[in-house]
GROMACS .gro file of C-alpha atoms in nm:
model
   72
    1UNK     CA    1   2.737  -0.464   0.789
    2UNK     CA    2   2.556  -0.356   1.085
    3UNK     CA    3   2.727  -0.315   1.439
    4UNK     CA    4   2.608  -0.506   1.732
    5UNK     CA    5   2.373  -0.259   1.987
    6UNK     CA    6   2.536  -0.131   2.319
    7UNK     CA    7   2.387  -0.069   2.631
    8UNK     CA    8   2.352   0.300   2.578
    9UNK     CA    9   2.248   0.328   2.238
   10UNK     CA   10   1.939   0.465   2.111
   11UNK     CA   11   1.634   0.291   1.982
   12UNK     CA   12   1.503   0.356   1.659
   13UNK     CA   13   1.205   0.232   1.459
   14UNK     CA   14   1.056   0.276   1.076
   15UNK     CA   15   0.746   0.338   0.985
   16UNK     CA   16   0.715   0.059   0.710
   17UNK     CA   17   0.412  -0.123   0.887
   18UNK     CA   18   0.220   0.198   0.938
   19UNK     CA   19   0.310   0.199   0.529
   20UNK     CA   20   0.271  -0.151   0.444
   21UNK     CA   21  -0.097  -0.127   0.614
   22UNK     CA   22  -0.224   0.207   0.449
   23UNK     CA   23  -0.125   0.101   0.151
   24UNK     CA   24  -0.329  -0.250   0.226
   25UNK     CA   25  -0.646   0.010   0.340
   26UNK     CA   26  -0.574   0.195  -0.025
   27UNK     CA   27  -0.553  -0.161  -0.234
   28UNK     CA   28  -0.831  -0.308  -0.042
   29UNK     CA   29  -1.062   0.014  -0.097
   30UNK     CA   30  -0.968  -0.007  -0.515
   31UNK     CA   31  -1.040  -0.356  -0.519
   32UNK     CA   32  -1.382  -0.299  -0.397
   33UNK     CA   33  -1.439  -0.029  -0.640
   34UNK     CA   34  -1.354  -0.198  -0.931
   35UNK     CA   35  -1.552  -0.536  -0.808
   36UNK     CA   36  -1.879  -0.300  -0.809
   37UNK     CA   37  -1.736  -0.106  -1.162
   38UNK     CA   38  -1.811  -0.472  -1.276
   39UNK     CA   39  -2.125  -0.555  -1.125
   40UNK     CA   40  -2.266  -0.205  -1.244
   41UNK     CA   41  -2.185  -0.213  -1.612
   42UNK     CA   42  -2.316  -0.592  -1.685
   43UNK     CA   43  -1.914  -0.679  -1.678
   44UNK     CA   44  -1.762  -0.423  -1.933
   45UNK     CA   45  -1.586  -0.246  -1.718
   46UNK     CA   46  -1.362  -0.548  -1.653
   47UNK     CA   47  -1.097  -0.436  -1.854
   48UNK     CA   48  -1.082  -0.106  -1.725
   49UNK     CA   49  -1.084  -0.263  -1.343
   50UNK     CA   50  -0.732  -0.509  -1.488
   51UNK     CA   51  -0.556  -0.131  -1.578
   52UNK     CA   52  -0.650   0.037  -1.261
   53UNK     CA   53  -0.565  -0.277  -1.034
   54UNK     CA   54  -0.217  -0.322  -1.205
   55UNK     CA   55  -0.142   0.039  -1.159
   56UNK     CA   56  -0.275   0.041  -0.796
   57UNK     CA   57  -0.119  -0.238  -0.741
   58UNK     CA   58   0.226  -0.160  -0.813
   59UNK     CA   59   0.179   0.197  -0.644
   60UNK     CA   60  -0.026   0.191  -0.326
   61UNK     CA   61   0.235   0.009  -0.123
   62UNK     CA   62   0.524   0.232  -0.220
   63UNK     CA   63   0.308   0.538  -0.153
   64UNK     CA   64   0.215   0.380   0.192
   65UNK     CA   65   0.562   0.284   0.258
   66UNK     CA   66   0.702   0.618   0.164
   67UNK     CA   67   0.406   0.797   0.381
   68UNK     CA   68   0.514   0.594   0.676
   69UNK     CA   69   0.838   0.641   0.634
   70UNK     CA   70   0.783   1.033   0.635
   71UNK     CA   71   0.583   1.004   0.958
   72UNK     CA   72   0.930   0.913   1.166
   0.00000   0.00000   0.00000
């Protein structure tokens, strides 16, 4: 359980919105790469765009997280 803050005591901060928003800037950037993958090959890339989005899903936000996290 956390202790209640004193007067003296220091202040300390995480980086996990500096993560939480590159990784948004990474996601939005793949979602508008796939989007045109589609447009540019008639729709057949579709299936290739659902395997890269699930992947970049699932790792762009811990990536950002853990670079922001690094950064303090």
């Amino acid at each position: 359980m956390f202790e209640a803050a004193r007067l003296h005591d220091g202040i300390e901060h995480t980086g996990a919105l500096g993560g939480l928003l590159a990784g948004a800037v990474i996601g939005i950037a793949m979602a508008v790469a796939g989007a045109a993958l589609i447009v540019c090959t008639a729709g057949l890339g579709a299936i290739l765009l659902g395997v890269v989005l699930s992947i970049g899903a699932g790792a762009a936000p811990a990536m950002g997280e853990s670079w922001g996290a690094a950064r303090t």
